[in-house]
XYZ file of C-alpha atoms in Angstrom:
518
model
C -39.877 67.718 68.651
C -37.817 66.756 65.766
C -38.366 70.408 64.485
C -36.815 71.968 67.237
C -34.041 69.095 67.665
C -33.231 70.065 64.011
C -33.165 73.885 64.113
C -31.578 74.352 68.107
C -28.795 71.876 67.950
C -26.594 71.316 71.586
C -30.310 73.337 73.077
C -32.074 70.642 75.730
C -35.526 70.144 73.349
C -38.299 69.044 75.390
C -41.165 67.621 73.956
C -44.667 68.766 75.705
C -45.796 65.262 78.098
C -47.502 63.674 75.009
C -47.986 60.038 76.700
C -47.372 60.594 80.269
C -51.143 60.034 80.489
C -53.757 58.242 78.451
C -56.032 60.424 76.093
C -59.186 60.706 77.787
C -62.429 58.935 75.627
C -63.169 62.903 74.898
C -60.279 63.820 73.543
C -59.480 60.797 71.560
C -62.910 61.559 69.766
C -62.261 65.129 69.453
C -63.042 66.826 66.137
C -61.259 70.257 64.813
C -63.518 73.290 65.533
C -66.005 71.050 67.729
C -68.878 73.010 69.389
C -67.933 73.576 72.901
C -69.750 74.540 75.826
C -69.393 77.729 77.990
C -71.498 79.684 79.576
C -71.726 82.194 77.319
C -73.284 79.620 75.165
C -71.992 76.760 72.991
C -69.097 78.101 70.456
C -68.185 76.662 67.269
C -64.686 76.749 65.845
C -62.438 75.718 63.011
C -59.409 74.872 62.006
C -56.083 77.205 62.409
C -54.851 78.874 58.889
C -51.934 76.946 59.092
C -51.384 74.531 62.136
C -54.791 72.447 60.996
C -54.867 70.347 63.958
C -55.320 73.473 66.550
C -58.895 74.515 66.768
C -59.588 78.299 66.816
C -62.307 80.007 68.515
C -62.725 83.257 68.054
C -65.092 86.477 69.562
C -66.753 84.162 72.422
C -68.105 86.949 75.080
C -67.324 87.204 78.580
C -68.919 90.125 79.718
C -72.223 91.891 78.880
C -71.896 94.713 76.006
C -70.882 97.896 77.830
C -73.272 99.747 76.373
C -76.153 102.045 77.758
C -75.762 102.164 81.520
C -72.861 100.057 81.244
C -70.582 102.268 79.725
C -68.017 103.613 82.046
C -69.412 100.940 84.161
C -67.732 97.827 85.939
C -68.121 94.865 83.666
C -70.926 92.336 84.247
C -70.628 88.586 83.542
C -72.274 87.312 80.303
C -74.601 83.974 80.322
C -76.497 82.687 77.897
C -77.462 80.002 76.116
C -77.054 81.334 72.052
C -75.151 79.968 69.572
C -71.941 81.917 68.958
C -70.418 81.827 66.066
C -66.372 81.001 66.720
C -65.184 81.910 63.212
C -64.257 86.034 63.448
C -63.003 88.046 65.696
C -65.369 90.483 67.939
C -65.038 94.101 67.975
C -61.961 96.094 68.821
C -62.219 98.416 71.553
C -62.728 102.155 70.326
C -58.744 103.457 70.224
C -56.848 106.796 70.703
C -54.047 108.266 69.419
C -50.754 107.905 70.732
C -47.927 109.161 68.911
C -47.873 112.721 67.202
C -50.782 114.149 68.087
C -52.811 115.625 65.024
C -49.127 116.041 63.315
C -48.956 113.932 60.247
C -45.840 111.407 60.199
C -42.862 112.527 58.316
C -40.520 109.958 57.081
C -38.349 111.583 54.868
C -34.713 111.015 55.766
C -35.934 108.730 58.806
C -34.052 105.532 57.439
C -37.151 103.560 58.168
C -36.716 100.444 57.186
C -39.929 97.907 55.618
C -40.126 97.164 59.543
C -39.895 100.095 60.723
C -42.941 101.666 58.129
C -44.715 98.739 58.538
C -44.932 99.575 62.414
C -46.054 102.392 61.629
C -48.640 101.682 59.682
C -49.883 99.469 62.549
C -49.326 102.396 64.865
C -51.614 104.689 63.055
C -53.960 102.196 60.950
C -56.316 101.624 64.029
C -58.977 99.362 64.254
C -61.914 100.544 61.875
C -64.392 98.070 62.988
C -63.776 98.736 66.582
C -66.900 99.359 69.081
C -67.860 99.543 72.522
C -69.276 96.044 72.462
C -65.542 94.446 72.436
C -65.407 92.448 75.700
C -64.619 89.151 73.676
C -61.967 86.720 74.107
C -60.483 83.794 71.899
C -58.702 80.294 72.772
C -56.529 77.914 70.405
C -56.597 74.357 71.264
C -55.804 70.980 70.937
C -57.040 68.160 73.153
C -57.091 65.624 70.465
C -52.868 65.660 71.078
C -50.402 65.093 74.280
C -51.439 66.243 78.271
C -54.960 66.218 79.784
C -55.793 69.379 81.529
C -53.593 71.332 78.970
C -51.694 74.409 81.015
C -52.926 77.823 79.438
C -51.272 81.205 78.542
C -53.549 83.838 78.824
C -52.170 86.821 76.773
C -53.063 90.606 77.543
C -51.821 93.057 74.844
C -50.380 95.907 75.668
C -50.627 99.674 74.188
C -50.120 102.162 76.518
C -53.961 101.484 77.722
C -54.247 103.519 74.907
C -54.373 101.293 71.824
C -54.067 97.767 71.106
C -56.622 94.408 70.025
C -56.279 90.634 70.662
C -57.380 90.908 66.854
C -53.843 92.258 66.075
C -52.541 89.621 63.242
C -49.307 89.851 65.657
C -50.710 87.760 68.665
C -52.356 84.937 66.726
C -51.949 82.010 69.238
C -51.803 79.012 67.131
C -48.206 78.483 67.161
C -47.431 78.508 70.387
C -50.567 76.509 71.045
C -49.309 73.608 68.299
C -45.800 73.978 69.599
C -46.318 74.013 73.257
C -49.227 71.542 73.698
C -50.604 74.509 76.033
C -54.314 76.394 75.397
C -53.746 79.867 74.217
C -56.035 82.551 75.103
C -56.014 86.721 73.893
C -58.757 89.004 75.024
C -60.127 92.219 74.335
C -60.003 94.998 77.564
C -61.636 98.454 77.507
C -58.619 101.132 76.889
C -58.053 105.130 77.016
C -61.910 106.996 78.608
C -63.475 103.715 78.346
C -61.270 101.936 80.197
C -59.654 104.373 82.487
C -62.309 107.265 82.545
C -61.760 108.583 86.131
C -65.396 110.265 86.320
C -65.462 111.488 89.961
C -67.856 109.415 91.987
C -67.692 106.448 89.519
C -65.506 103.651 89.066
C -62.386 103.635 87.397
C -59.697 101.224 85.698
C -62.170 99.325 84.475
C -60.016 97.436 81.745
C -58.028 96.117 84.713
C -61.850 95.025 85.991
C -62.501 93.702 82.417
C -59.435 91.692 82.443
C -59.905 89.917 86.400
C -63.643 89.335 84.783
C -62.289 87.456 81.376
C -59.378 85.641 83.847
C -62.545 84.841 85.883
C -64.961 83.159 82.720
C -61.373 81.254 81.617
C -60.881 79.824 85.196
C -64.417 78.578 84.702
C -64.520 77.618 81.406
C -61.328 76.338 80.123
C -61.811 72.519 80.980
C -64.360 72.239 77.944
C -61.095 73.233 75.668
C -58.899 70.595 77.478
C -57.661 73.043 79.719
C -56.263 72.940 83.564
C -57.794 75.793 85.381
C -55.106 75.298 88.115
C -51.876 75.804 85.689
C -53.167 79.530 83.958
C -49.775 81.461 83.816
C -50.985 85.423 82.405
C -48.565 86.512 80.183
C -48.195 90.220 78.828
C -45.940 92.891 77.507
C -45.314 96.269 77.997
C -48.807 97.781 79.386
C -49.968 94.562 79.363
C -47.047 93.377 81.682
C -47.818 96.133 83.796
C -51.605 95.435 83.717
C -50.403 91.559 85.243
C -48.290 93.056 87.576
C -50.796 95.615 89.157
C -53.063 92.395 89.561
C -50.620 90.508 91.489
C -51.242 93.564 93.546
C -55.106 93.768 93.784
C -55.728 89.739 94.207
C -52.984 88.191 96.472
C -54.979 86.323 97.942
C -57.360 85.071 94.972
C -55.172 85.429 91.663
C -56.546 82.541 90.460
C -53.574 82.220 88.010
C -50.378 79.792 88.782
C -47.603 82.267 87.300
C -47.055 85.548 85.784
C -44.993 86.496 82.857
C -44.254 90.331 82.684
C -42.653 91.827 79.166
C -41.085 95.078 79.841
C -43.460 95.713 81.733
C -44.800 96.552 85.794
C -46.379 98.744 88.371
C -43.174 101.029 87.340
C -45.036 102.327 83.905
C -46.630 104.646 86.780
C -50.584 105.184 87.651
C -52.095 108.847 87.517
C -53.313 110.351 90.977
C -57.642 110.552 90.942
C -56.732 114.609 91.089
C -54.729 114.764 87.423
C -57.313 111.606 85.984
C -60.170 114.176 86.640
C -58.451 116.872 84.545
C -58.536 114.789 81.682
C -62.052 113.504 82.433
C -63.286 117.256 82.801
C -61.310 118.056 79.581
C -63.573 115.530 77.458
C -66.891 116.718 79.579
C -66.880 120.556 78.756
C -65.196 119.547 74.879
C -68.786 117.491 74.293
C -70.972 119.923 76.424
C -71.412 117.947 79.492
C -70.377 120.273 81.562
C -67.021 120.364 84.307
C -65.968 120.061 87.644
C -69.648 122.371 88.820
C -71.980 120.178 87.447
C -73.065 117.055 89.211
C -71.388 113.604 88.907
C -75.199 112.304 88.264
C -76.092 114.850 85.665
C -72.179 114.541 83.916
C -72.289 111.013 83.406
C -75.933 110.874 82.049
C -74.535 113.368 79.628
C -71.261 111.256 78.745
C -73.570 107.939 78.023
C -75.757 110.036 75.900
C -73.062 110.573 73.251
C -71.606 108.972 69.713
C -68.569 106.722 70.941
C -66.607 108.150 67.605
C -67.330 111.976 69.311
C -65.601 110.820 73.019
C -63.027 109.522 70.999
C -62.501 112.771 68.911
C -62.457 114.505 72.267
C -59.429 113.026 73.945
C -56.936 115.436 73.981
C -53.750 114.818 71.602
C -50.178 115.908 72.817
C -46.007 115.584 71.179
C -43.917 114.011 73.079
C -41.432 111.481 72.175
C -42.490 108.797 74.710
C -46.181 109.101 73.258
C -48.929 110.293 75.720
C -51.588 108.722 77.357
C -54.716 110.863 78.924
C -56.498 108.407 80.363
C -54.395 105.465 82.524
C -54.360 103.147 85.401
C -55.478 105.540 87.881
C -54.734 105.407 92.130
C -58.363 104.203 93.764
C -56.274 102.277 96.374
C -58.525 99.273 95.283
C -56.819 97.783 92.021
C -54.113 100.458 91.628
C -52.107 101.459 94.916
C -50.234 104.702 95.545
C -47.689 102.689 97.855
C -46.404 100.005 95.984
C -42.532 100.187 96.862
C -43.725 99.607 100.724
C -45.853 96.623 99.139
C -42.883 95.335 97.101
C -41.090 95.265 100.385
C -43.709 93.941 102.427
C -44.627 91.246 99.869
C -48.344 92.084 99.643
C -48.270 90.225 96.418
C -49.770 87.292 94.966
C -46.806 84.480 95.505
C -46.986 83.208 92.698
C -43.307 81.872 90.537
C -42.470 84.928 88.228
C -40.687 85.209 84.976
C -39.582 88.868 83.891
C -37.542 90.722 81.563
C -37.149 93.105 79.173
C -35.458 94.442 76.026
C -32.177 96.336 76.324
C -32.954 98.826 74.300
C -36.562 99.542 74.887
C -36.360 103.094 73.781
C -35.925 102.109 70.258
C -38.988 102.003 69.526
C -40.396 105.098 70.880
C -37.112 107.172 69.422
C -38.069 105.896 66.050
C -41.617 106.627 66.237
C -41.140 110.042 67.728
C -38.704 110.685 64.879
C -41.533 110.146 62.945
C -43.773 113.193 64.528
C -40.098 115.177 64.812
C -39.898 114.534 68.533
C -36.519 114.332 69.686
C -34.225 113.765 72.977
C -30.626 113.281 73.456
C -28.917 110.270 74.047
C -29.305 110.521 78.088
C -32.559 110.820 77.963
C -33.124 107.840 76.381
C -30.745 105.785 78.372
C -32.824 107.201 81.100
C -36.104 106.183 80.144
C -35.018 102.252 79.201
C -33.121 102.642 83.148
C -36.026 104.211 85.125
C -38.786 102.960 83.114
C -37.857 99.123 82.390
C -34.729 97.704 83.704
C -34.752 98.951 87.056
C -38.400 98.063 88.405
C -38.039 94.722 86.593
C -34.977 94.432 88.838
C -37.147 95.510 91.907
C -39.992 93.180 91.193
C -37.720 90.113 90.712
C -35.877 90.908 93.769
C -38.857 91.460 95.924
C -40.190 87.789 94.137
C -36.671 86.288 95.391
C -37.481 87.908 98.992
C -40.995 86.325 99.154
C -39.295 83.075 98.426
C -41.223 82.654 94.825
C -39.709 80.776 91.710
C -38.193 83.390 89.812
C -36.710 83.518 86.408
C -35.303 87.197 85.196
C -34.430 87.866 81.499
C -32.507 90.561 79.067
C -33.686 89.970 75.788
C -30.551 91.406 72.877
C -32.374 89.733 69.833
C -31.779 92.135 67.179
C -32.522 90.531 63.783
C -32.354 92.878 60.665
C -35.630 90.993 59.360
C -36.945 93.278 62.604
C -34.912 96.733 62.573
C -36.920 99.389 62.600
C -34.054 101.769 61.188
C -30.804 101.360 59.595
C -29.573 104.607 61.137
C -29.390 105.089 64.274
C -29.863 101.277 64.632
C -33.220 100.265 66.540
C -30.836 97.017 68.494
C -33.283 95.027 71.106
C -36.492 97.712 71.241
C -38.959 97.650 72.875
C -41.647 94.772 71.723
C -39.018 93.458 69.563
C -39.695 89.728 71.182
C -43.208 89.571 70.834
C -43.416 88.675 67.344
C -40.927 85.928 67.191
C -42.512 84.694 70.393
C -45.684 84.473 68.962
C -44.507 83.098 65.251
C -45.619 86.244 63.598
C -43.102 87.864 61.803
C -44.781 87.308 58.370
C -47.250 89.226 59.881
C -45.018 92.354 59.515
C -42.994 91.309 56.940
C -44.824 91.933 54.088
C -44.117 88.144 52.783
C -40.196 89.230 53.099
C -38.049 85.690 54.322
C -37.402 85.219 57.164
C -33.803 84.555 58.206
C -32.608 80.852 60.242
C -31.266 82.556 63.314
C -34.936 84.640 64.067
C -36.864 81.013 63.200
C -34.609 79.471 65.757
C -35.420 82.347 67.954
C -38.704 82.289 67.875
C -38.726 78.126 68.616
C -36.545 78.734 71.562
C -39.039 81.540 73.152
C -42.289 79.520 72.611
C -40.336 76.321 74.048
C -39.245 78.544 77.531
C -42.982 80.011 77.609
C -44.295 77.022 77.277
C -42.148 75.290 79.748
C -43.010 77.940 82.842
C -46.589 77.553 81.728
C -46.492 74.102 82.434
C -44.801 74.377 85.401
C -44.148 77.425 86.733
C -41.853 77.051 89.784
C -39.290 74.176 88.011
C -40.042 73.905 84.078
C -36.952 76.643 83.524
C -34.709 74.975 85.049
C -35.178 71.852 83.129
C -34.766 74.659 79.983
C -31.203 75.279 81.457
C -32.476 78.454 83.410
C -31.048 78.874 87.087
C -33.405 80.674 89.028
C -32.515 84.033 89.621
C -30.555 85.389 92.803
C -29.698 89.382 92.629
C -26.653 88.403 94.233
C -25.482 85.938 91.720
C -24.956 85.804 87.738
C -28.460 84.368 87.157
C -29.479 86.824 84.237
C -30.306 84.852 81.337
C -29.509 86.763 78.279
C -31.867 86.006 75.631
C -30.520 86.046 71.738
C -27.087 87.274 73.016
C -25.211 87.665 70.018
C -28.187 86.444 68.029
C -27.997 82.970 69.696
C -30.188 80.814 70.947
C -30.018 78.664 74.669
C -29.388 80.413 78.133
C -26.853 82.314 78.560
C -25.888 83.726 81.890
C -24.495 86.650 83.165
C -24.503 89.039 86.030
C -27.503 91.506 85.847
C -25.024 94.369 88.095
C -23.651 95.863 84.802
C -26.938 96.817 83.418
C -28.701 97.842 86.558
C -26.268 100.442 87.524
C -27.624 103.456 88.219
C -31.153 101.424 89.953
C -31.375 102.420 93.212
């Protein structure tokens, strides 16, 4: 790790367990982009664009196309025994709008900055080669280096269930995968109606089913990448985190993972109630001429899988509101999404699992600058409110439940706030929401429009993959080793992530910014 000895001097820099174990015959002979074998059928890769000796597989299915009868359907496993082809990623999953509606962005006199427009563009660019046959997922690895039975971050993006791709140029897992010695893996998850549709006598949240299935096909298949099935830590921001958390909640008995990382992100986001989810369902029905809440579930959905996935899409209702808005969400089915879960955070009905969560500490500037955007405004309180009640405050409750059910637990407050990353220059954006996730991932160019990048982000970035990587391969004590002290509500155990722009942990007491929590 001479890299990171070099660019985080005084930080402890530990390099991944390169020789605590002899390479294995198969990974000695290992060759970049090898065909591997899954059961969805051997996959050939290739190199990474820039760390060559990670191997990149891209697009591999986990679950049959949801097409047909399996649209607003529960996923189904996929087997077969076809070549797939690892080089390019599969399908995004159709998206929605979520910010502004129909209104067209207005960015005179917003003081965007050339990150702040090029968020928007990502915002509102969308995924034109998106279709219903997206359930893919992708893996960078490299068994030819350091530890057998590689630990493995499995990322889920997050969106608002609205939006979002593992395609997404931001979550390219190479360099935390060549960093880390761990086995990256993204995947694709139904979103908006096709994910959360909320037809009455059907299923619903079936991303959240989508995601347990891919979680499932990883568990099974990750040893022919070099992979441990019994150190997968899911990691995930901001729907995403709340996606992990909800299924700490629906498997706590079978998670099948060894740790959680939640990003701004938990069962506090909020679910809708099967009553309001219908609404929107019945909205889309009687907009496309299948009928409403008289005609028959039967006759409804034959209707619904009758029709042009770019017509459902165009029939999703579009609202203004500064937060963004969301039709079609985790909805309550007391099966994978709960209507309880403060009595479940106190009883622990949980997966125990060690937990490491966090989030920015400004979230809202995000959403105030893109709301700007559609002229959506709120005062001040409102958006202290919304970063209290939204982010800070069930992060606290999670971690303190965590602490009650005796788990490993590592809570974070992340202050980066590099100009490289500003969305504005007036009112500044500070630590908003997401703001992590690209120097975490090593994917800053990826926004920045080829601009440089400055030392103190770099070292950043180094420092996050190093303390991901570090839970991931061992959850319950690998922080510590980072410097972390686990965390204790009752004691300063907040680490304070680029505090001042810095890098290494420093501590304070979380009290001052959960004031106001009840």
């Amino acid at each position: 790790m001479k890299l990171c000895e070099a660019l985080l001097p005084g930080i402890l820099c530990l390099s991944p367990p390169t020789s605590c174990t002899p390479l294995a015959d198969d990974q000695k002979h290992w060759v970049i982009g090898q065909t591997v074998r899954t059961q969805s059928g051997p996959v050939s890769g290739h190199a990474a664009s820039s760390a060559q000796n990670v191997s990149t597989y891209l697009g591999i299915p986990y679950a049959q196309p949801p097409l047909g009868n399996l649209r607003f359907a529960p996923p189904k496993p996929y087997h077969s025994h076809q070549h797939i082809d690892g080089s390019q990623f599969g399908h995004s999953c159709p998206q929605a709008n979520v910010f502004g509606g129909a209104t067209p962005p207005d960015t005179h006199g917003k003081n965007l900055t050339a990150s702040g427009r090029a968020a928007l563009d990502d915002l509102l660019q969308g995924y034109p080669g998106s279709s219903e046959d997206c359930l893919t997922l992708n893996v960078w690895t490299k068994p030819q280096f350091g530890e057998q039975g590689k630990a493995v971050l499995l990322w889920i993006y997050g969106g608002g269930d609205t939006i979002g791709s593992s395609s997404n140029p931001i979550y390219d897992g190479q360099y935390i995968a060549d960093q880390e010695d761990v086995i990256v893996v993204t995947i694709n998850y139904r979103i908006n109606i096709f994910g959360f549709p909320s037809a009455p006598g059907y299923p619903t949240n079936l991303g959240l089913l989508d995601q347990r299935l891919a979680i499932e096909w990883v568990h099974s298949n990750i040893r022919s990448f070099g992979g441990d099935p019994s150190r997968i830590t899911l990691f995930g921001q901001s729907a995403g985190g709340g996606a992990i958390d909800l299924y700490s909640f629906a498997y706590p008995s079978s998670p099948l993972v060894a740790g959680l990382i939640m990003q701004s992100g938990t069962t506090g986001l909020g679910a809708f109630t099967a009553e309001t989810a219908a609404e929107s369902w019945y909205t889309v029905t009687s907009t496309l001429g299948c009928g409403d809440n008289t005609t028959s579930a039967a006759t409804q959905m034959k209707c619904m899988r009758s029709k042009d996935t770019a017509a459902i899409t165009a029939a999703i209702p579009l609202i203004n509101q500064p937060y963004g808005s969301a039709f079609f969400w985790p909805t309550i089915d007391e099966v994978t999404v709960f209507s309880d879960y403060p009595a479940r955070l106190a009883a622990g009905t949980f997966a125990k699992l060690p937990l490491l969560i966090g989030s920015t500490d400004y979230e809202a500037g995000y959403h105030r600058t893109m709301g700007a955007v559609f002229n959506q405004y709120l005062p001040d309180a409102a958006w202290e409110g919304f970063n209290l009640y939204t982010f800070t405050c069930p992060a606290g409750a999670r971690a303190n439940a965590s602490v009650a059910a005796h788990q490993p637990t590592y809570r974070y407050r992340y202050f980066g706030d590099f100009p490289e990353l500003a969305l504005t220059t007036e009112p500044p954006s500070r630590a908003y929401h997401a703001s992590e996730v690209l120097p975490l991932f090593d994917t800053v160019a990826a926004m920045s429009n080829g601009a440089e990048v400055g030392g103190d982000l770099v070292r950043m970035g180094i420092y996050l993959r190093g303390a991901w990587g570090m839970f991931a391969r061992d959850p319950a004590e690998g922080l510590t080793k980072y410097g972390w002290p686990r965390y204790g509500p009752e004691r300063e155990t907040l680490v304070r992530l680029g505090w001042k722009n810095g890098v290494g942990p420093n501590v304070g007491a979380q009290g001052p910014y959960d004031v106001g929590c009840p």
